[in-house]
Structures are given as C-alpha cells and as structure tokens.
XYZ file of C-alpha atoms in Angstrom:
552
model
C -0.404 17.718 47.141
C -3.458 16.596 48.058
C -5.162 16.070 44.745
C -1.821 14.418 43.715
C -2.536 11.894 46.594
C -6.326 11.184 45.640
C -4.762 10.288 42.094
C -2.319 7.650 44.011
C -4.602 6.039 45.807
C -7.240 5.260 42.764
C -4.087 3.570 40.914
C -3.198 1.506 43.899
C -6.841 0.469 45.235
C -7.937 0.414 41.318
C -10.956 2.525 40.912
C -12.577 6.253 39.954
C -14.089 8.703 42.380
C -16.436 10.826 41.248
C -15.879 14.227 41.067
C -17.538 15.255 43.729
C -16.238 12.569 46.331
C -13.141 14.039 45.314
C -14.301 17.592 46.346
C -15.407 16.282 49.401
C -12.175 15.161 49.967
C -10.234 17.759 48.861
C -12.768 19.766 51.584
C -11.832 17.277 54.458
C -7.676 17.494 53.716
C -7.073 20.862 52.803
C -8.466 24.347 53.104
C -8.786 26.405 56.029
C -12.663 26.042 56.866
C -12.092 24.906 60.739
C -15.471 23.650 60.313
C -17.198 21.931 57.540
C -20.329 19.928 56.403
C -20.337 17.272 53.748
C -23.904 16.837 52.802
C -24.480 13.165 51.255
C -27.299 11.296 50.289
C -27.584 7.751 51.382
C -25.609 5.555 49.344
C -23.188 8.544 47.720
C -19.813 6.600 48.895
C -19.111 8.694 52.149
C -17.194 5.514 53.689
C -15.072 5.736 50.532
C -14.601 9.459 51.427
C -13.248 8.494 55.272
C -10.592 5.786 53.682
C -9.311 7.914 51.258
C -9.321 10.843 54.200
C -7.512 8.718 56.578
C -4.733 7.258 53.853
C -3.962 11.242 52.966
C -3.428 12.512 56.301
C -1.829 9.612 57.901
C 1.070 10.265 55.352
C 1.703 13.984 56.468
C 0.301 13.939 60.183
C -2.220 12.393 62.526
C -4.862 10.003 61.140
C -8.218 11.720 61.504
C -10.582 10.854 64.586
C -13.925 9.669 63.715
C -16.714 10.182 66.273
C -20.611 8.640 65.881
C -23.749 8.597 67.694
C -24.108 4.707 66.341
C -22.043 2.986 68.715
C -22.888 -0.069 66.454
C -20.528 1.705 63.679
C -17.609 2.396 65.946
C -16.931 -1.541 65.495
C -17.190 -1.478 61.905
C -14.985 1.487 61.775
C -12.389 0.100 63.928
C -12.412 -3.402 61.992
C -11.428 -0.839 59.292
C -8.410 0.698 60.856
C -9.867 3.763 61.685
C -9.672 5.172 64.877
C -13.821 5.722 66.187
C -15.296 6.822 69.564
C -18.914 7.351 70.111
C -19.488 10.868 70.323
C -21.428 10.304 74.347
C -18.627 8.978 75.189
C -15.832 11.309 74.360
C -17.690 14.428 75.508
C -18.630 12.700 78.754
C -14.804 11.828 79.083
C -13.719 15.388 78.849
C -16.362 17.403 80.594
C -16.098 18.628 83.877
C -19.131 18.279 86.353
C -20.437 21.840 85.136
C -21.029 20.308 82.042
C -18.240 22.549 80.457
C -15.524 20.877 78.138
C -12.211 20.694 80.183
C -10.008 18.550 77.775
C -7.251 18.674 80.146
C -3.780 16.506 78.456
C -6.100 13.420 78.081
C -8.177 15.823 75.488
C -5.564 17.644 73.431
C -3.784 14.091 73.056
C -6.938 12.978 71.252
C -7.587 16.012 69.386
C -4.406 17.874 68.669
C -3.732 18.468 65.152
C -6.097 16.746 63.964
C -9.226 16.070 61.558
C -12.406 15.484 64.061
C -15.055 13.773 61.320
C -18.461 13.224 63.091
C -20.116 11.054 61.369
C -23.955 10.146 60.985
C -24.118 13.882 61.775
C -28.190 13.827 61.603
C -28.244 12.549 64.367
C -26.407 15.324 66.710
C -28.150 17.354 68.694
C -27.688 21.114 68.604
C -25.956 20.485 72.312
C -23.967 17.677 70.803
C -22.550 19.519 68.314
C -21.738 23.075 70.177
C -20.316 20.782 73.408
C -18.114 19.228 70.652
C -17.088 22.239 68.582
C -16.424 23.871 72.033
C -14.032 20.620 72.459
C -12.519 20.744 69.593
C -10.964 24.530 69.622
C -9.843 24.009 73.379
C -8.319 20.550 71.920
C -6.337 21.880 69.295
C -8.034 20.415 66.679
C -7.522 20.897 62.852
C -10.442 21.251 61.751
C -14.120 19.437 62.625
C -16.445 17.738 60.118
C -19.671 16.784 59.934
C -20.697 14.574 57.487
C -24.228 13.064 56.808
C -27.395 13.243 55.209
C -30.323 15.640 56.836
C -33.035 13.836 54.969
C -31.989 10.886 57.500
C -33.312 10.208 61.582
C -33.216 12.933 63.649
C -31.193 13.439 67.362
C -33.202 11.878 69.969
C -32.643 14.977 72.063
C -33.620 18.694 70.873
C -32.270 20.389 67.604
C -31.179 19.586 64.539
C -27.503 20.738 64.656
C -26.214 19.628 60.616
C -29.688 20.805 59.258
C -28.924 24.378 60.445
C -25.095 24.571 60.115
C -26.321 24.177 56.078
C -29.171 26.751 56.327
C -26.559 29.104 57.800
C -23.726 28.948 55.699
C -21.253 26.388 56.703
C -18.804 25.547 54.136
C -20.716 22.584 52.422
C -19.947 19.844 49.668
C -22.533 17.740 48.624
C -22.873 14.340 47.509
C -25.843 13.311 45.089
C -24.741 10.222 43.249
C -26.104 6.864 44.180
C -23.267 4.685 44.134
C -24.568 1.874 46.663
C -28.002 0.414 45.094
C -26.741 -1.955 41.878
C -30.068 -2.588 40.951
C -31.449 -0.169 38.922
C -35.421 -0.327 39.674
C -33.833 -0.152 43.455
C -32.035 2.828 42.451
C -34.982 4.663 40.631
C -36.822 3.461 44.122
C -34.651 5.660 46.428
C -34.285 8.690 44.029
C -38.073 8.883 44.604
C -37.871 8.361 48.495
C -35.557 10.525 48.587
C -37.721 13.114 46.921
C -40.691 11.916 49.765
C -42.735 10.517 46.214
C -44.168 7.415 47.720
C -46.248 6.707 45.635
C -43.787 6.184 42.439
C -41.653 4.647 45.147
C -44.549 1.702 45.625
C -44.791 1.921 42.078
C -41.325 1.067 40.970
C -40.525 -1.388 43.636
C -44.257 -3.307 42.352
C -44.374 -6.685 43.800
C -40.802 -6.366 46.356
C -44.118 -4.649 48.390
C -45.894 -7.449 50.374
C -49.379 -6.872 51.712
C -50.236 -10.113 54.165
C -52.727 -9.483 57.546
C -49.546 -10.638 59.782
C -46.322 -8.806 57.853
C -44.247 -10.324 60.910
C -45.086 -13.613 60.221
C -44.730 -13.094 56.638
C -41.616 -11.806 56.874
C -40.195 -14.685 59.204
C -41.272 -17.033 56.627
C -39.488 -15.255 53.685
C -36.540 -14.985 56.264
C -36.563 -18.653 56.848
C -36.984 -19.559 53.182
C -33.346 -18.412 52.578
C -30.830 -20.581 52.893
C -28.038 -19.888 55.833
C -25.975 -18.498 53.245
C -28.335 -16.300 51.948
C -29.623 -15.747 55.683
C -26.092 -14.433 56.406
C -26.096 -11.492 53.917
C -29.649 -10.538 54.634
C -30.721 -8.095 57.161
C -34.501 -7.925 59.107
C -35.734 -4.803 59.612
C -38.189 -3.438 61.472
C -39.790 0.225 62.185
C -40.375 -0.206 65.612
C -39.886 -2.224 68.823
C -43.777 -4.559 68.405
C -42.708 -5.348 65.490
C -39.990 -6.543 66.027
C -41.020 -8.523 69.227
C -43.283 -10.255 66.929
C -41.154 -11.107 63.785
C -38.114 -11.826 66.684
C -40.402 -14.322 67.906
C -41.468 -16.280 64.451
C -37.586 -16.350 63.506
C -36.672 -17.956 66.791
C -39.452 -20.319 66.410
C -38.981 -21.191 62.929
C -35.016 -21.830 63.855
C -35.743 -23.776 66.829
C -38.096 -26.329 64.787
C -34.872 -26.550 62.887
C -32.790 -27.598 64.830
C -31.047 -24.614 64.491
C -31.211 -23.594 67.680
C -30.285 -25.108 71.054
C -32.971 -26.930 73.028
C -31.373 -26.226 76.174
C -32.498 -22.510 77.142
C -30.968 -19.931 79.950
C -33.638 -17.054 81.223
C -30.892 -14.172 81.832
C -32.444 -10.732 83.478
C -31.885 -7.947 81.120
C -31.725 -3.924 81.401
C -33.622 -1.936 78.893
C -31.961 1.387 79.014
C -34.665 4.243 78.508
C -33.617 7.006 75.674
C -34.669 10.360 77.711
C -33.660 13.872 76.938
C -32.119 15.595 79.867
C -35.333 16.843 80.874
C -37.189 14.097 80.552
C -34.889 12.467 83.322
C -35.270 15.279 85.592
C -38.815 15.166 85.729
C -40.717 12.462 87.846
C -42.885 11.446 85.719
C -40.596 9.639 83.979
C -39.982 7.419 86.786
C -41.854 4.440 87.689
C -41.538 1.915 90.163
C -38.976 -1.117 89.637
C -36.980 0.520 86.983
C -33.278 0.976 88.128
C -31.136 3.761 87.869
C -27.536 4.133 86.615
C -24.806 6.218 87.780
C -22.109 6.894 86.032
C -20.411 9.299 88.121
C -20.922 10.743 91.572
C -23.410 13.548 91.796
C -26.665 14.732 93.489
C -25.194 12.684 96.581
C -25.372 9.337 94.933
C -22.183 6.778 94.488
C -20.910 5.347 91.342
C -23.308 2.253 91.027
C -27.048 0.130 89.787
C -30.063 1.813 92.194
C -33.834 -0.101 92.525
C -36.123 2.481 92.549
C -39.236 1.672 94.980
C -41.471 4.822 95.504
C -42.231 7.310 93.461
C -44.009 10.061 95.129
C -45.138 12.765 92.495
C -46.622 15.216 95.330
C -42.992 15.590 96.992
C -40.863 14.955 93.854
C -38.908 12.389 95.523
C -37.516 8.797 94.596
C -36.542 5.982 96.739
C -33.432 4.281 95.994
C -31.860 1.484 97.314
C -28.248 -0.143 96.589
C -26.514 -2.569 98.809
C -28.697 -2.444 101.423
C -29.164 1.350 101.842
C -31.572 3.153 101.734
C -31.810 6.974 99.740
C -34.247 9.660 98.570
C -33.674 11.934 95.762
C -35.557 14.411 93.621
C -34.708 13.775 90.169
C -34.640 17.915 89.834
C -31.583 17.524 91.599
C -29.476 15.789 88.920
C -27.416 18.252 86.499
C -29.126 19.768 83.593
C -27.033 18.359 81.378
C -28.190 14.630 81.851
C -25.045 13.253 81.952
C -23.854 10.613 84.115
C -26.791 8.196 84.203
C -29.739 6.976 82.572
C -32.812 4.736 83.688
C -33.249 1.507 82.785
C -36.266 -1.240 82.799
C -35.648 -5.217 83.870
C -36.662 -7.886 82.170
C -36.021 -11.207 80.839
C -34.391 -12.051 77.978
C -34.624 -16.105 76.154
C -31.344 -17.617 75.059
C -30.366 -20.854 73.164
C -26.992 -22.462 71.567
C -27.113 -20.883 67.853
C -28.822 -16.900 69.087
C -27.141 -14.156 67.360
C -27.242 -11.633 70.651
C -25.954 -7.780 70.544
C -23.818 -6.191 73.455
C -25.860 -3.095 74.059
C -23.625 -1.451 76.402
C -19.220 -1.143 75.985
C -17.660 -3.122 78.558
C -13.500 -2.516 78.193
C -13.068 -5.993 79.819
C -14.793 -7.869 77.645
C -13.156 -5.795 74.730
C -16.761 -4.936 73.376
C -18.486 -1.941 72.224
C -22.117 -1.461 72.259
C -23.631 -3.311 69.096
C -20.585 -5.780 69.123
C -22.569 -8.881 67.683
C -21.928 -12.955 68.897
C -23.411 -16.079 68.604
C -24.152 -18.558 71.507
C -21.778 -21.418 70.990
C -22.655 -23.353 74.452
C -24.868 -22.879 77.531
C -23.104 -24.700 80.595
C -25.190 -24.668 83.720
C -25.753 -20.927 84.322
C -22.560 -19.393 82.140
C -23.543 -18.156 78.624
C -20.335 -19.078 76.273
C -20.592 -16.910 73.275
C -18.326 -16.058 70.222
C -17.386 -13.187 68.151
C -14.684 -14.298 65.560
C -12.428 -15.549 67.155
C -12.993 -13.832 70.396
C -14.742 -16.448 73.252
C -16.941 -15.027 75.696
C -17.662 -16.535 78.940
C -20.482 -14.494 81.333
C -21.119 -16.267 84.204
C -24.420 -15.880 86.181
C -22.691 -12.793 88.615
C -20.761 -11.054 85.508
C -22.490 -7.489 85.030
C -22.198 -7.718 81.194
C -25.252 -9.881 80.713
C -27.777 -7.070 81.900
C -26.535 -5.712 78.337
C -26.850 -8.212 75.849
C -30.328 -8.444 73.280
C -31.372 -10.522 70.718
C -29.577 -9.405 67.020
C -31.619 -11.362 64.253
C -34.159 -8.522 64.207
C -32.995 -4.781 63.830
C -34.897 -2.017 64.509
C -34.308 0.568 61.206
C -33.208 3.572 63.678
C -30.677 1.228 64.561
C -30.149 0.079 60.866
C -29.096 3.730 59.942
C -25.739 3.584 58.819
C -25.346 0.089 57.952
C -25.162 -1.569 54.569
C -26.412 -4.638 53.829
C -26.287 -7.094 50.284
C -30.288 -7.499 51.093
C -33.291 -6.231 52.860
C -36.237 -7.534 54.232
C -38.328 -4.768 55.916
C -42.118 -4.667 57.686
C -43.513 -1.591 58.502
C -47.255 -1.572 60.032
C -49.688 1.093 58.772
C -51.364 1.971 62.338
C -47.934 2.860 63.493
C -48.586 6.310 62.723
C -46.263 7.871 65.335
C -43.324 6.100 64.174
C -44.220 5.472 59.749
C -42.142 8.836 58.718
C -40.119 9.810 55.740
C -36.775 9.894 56.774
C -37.260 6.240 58.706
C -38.604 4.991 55.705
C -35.682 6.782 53.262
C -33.378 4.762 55.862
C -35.279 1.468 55.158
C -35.045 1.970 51.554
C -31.053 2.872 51.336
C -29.938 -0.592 53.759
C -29.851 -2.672 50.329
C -27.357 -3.162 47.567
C -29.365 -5.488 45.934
C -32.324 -6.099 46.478
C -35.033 -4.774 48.979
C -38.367 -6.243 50.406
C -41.384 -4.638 52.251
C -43.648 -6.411 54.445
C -46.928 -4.666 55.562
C -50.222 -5.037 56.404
C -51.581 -2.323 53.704
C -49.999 -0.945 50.970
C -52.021 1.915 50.884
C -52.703 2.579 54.584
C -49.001 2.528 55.244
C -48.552 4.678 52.240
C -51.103 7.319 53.449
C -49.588 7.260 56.831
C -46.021 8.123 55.389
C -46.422 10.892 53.330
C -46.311 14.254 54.947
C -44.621 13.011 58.135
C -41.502 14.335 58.172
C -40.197 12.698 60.967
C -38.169 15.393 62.288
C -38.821 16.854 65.806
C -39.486 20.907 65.144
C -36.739 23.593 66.319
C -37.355 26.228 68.388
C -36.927 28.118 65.448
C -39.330 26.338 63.435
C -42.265 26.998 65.929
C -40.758 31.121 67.007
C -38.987 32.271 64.033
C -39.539 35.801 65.651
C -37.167 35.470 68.422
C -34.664 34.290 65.481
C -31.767 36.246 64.603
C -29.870 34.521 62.189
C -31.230 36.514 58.766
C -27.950 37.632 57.322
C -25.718 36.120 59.057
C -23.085 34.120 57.484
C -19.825 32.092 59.078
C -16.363 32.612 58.336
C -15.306 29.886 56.406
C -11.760 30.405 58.166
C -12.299 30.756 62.130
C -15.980 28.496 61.486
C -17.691 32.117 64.160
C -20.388 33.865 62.905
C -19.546 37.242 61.318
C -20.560 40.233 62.855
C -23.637 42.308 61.321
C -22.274 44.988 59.989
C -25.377 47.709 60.508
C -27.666 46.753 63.161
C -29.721 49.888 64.413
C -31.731 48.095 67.624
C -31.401 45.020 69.540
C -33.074 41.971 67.735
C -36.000 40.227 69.530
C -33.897 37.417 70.440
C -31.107 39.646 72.313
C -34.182 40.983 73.946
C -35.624 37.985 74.836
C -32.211 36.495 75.918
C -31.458 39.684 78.188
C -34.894 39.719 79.602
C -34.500 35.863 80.692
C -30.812 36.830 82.288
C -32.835 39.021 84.113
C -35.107 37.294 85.681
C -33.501 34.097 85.790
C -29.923 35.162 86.872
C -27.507 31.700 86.194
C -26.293 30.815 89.734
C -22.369 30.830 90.711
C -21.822 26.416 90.465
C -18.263 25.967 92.330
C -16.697 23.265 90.889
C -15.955 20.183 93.008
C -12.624 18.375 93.802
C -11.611 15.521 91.882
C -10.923 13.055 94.797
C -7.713 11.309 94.620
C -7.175 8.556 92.333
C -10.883 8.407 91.486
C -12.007 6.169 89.157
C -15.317 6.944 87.346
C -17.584 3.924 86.092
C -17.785 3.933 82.600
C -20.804 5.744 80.864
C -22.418 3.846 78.195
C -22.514 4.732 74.895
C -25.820 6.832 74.069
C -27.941 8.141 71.110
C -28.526 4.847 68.679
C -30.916 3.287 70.796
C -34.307 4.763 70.250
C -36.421 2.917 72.081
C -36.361 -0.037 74.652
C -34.955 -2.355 71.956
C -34.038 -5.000 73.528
C-alpha cells in the first residue's frame, strides 16, 4: 500500500524520487523497526522525504510529529503544514521535576499512534535522545525516527546520540545523492567537503574563494553590491559570533548610507541567553556578576520569574539574587541535574532602525512567534518598536517582555544556518579562529547554496590549514575509555528498537563493574516527588539547542 501511495503522489506533484528516498520512505511508513535512522547527506532531499511521509500517513492515521533542536525550522515546517515542536520544549513539557518522562493525557495525545521524526538528529544529545525514546514508548508512539546527517554540528551538550545508534545497529537507510546544489562545480565542491578534502574543495570552487585583510568588510561590500532582489535570496554567513559583529556592522552601515534604513534609532536592552550544559550551570564559575537568571519553573526555592545576579562568592558557592525587591542566596549545586527549567542570560543593548530585519530568539505564544520567527521594522513611534512578519503586525511597547528576545537577522551565524537552504551564499570564515574553523561547520557552510556559494577570508591557506583535521565533534566517553565499553556484539532488535541480550557472557564486563562499583559508593538518593499545586501555571521554557553562542 505504501509503495502504491509513493507512486500517487509523484503523478500528482509531477516528479521522480530516487530510489533510495523511496526506501527511506518506505522505512518511515511501514515496517516494524520502532526505531529507525535515516542517514542523509546534506542536500539528499530529506524535506522531500517528510512531505511525502506526512501525505502517506495522514491518509490511513495520524500525520507524523516532527520534533527539532532548530527552533528556527519549526517555522518553516509549520508554514509547510507539518505539525513541529522543538525537541526542549516537548520533553520539558512532559517531564516531571525528577527529570523522568511522565506524559500524563497531555503526552499520549501528542504521541499516540504516531510517527515521532526528529529531525536535524546531529544535533541530539545522547540525553536528548534516551529522554525522548523513553517518551515515546510511555506515549504510545508508532515508531521514532531520527533523521540527519552525522558528518553535520554536533549537540551542544555531551554525546553524540545518531552517530552511535548507526555504529550499533539501528535499522538505517541512507541517502547519498546530491539533489540540492544545481551547479555542478558546487556539487563536485561538497562531494569533496564531504569527504574532509579541502584542498580539492579550494580547488574546484577557484576564485568563489576571496582572500581580502578585512573578509567582513569584504563581504558587506559584495552583500551590498546585490540588488534588493538579489539581497532577498542571498544569505550571510558567518562561523562565529566576531565575525559576525563585524560584517553585522558594515551591512547596517552600508544600508543606512542608503537610505535604506531609518534615521530615527531605538536602543532596546537585550538578553543574550548563555548555551551551558547542565553542569556547566551548576557550577559557579559560570556565573558572573550582572548576568540574570531565568526560571522556568519553581525549584531550588526560587519562583517562576527574571533574577539579577549581584555576588558571586566562589569560596561559599553561593549567588545573590534579587527579583522584585527581594533579596535571595542560592548555590547553583542546588538546581536539578538535569538543567532544566532555566538558563543564564547576559544584558545588553541592541541598535534598531525602520527597515532592520530582527529575529525573535525566544517563543512567546502571545505574540504567536517561535524562536527564529524573522520581521522587519516597519515604524519606530516614541518608545514602541512596530514590526512585521507577513502579514502579521507587531507592536512591543517599552514594558512588553518580548523585546529582551529579539537580535539582529541580516547576519547568520552557520551553526544557526544548519538546516536551512538558501538560492545563494556568501560566507567568511577567519583563519585564527582555530577553536571554531572545523569540518563539519565548514561541510554546513558549503551545503546552504543551490546556486552559487562565496567564501570570504583572510587566508586561503591559513584557514585551509586550520580546517583540516578538526573534526569538530566533542569526543564520547567512549571515544576517550573504550575499556569500560560494552557494546562489542551487541546488536538491536529491529522490532522492539532494545538491545539483544548476549547470548554467552562468562564474567561481568568492565563497564558492569565499573557501573556497580559507582552504585556502591555513590548510592542514588530516594527524590520524593513534589505536589503539583493547584491550577499552577508554569512560565514557558524557551526553546534550546540552536543557539551556540551569545548570538545576538
């Protein structure tokens, strides 16, 4: 039935999948793996693969339920009639305050009987994925998917969930035919980043690689040079937040000499949300004076609500908050190990004018916005910023919350590019940023394009040099101690998704001992879990894990 349905829809929508997006399909909408892995390189068509996906099932069930770590593609998604959640968000929604998943009738109405699709899988974390797989088979789902491409970015926060659920023998189709780039030196160009060859990748793109002593301002220019039209269809990337300070600030010059921009110009304070792994926000050195913190949900004996922090005192572990005029201590040990329910943030100041293309960075359900909805400043009127998205009209006055979470959009920064496609490309990459010039960023930067794709930098060769053998990816525990690793021989059941059982196993593995040595010293304490107060209403958690840095 399903193959007969794949054969419908290429009549009606007029076009050929390959054979293999048609495995991948046929993966997705039938069998009875309840979990799978559709491997794709960048550019193979996987969007084509969630249309087709969602047109199947919708005629014999539930339309599938797509969840991301870009909270910039659930809007895209949802323009497309499919129904997307960030992945933060949904597991936050349906977690109690163990941590544990407890989807309760809010979560089986979600997933029941359906096909989960995580998409952008790369970018999961190995907690991501087994908090989510744990939500899915107390949901009721179908059956889970994660589709992406491993030579991509990596999770912000520990493990590299979709590299090992191929190394380990989850049912997998793969994808391997470039279907995106329609130029074919372009093409030939990401067939060899994709292989990490930079050199031949210099080498075929020749002179779309720009050496000039300032690549921002270099880039601006070549940004500027295009017409609006042209502007419009072209994206500015960058591979890291200087940069794109810099080429942010030659664009918005350039425009303003214009007249493209306003000349009347509103200072709004801004919130820089910090991208820390759970541990990272537990320990106090990752606080600092005049940051603020966010809470999400009650805990560690803090209300719902925006804390200043004041001191930080290292010796005693303890932070001073203050909100509405009170005063509180806390020791950041105290918040739960699973990091969920708030995140720090930094202030500052962010420039606007009549004609800025700005970027919601956080969802706000009254405004109707998700974070990375995009809109343009259409009028500034005393201290109220009118902006436009379509034909949705924005009006944040100087008290509304929302405009802590708004940024500048002409300038992307590539991990936040991942996942997007755009007709053209212009890119600048430094060669003394050594910590952030990797593979997989630049096998991103190279796969934006349809069309055609320029690179601004300040050495050709430098930046080449600094590329190649940088991975990019953050190592696994098992990467660093693959002596406390079990998983030799072990295989999953491509019906139930568990691991099977080794069938001859004469002693206890050095991980079992490790594990049971650990449980002994370290017994887990009994948590008792808390009331839900009546009617409580939690404050909504943003969405995480797109924003690498403090982009905006």
């Amino acid at each position: 039935m399903a193959t007969e349905a794949i054969v419908a829809l290429e009549q009606q929508r007029g076009f050929a999948l390959s054979d293999e997006q048609k495995g991948a399909i046929l993966a997705l909408v039938s069998g009875n793996n309840a979990i799978q892995v559709i491997q794709g390189d960048a550019g193979t068509g996987k969007s084509t693969l969630f249309s087709f996906a969602a047109a199947i099932t919708a005629q014999v069930g539930r339309a599938p339920l797509f969840l991301t770590s870009q909270a910039s593609l659930v809007a895209e998604m949802r323009e497309s009639g499919l129904d997307a959640h960030t992945l933060a968000s949904v597991l936050v929604a349906h977690a109690d305050r163990a941590g544990r998943m407890s989807p309760g009738e809010r979560g089986r109405a979600l997933f029941e009987d359906r096909l989960v699709i995580v998409e952008e899988a790369s970018m999961v974390s190995t907690r991501e994925a087994a908090l989510l797989i744990e939500l899915a088979d107390k949901a009721g789902a179908l059956k889970l998917a994660f589709v992406g491409d491993e030579r991509q970015i990596d999770p912000v926060q520990a493990g590299r969930a979709f590299s090992l659920m191929q190394q380990h023998g989850v049912p997998t189709e793969t994808l391997t035919e470039n279907r995106r780039q329609l130029d074919p030196a372009l093409r030939e160009a990401v067939e060899h980043a994709r292989k990490g060859d930079l050199g031949k990748t210099f080498d075929v793109l020749g002179e779309r690689v720009i050496e000039r002593a300032d690549p921002a301002a270099a880039a601006a220019a070549l940004y500027l040079s295009l017409s609006p039209h042209e502007r419009d269809r072209t994206a500015l990337l960058t591979s890291g937040h200087v940069l794109r300070e810099a080429v942010l600030d030659h664009v918005r010059d350039g425009l303003l000499a214009r007249g493209e921009l306003g000349s009347q110009v509103l200072s709004i304070e801004t919130l820089d949300r910090l991208n820390l792994t759970r541990e990272e926000l537990r320990n106090i050195r990752s606080w600092a004076e005049g940051m603020r913190l966010e809470v999400y949900r009650d805990q560690a004996g803090l209300n719902r609500g925006s804390y200043k922090i004041g001191i930080v005192s290292p010796e005693d572990n303890l932070v001073q908050l203050t909100s509405g005029g009170e005063e509180y201590w806390l020791d950041p040990r105290g918040l739960p190990p699973s990091g969920s329910g708030v995140s720090l943030a930094v202030p500052g100041r962010t420039e606007v004018r009549e004609g800025d293309r700005l970027m919601f960075t956080t969802p706000d359900k009254d405004l109707g916005v998700v974070n990375g909805t995009r809109a343009v400043v259409t009028a500034i009127e005393g201290e109220t910023l009118h902006l436009a998205n379509g034909e949705r009209q924005y009006a944040l006055g100087p008290d509304d919350p929302a405009r802590e979470h708004i940024g500048h959009a002409a300038v992307l920064n590539m991990h936040r590019a991942q996942g997007i496609t755009v007709d053209r490309a212009i890119a600048v990459m430094s060669s003394g940023d050594r910590l952030l010039n990797s593979e997989s960023l630049h096998y991103v930067l190279e796969t934006r394009a349809r069309e055609e794709l320029t690179l601004v930098t300040d050495d050709k060769a430098a930046l080449r040099d600094s590329i190649e053998g940088h991975r990019g990816s953050v190592p696994h525990a098992m990467d660093l101690a693959p002596e406390l690793s079990d998983a030799d021989g072990e295989a999953f059941d491509p019906k139930t998704g568990e691991l099977l059982e080794n069938p001859v196993r004469d002693a206890p593995s050095p991980a079992e001992l490790f594990e049971k040595a650990m449980a002994r010293e370290f017994p887990a304490p009994e948590k008792e879990r808390e009331p839900q107060r009546e009617n409580e209403v939690e404050r909504e958690e943003p969405d995480i894990g797109d924003d690498f840095e403090m982009e905006m």
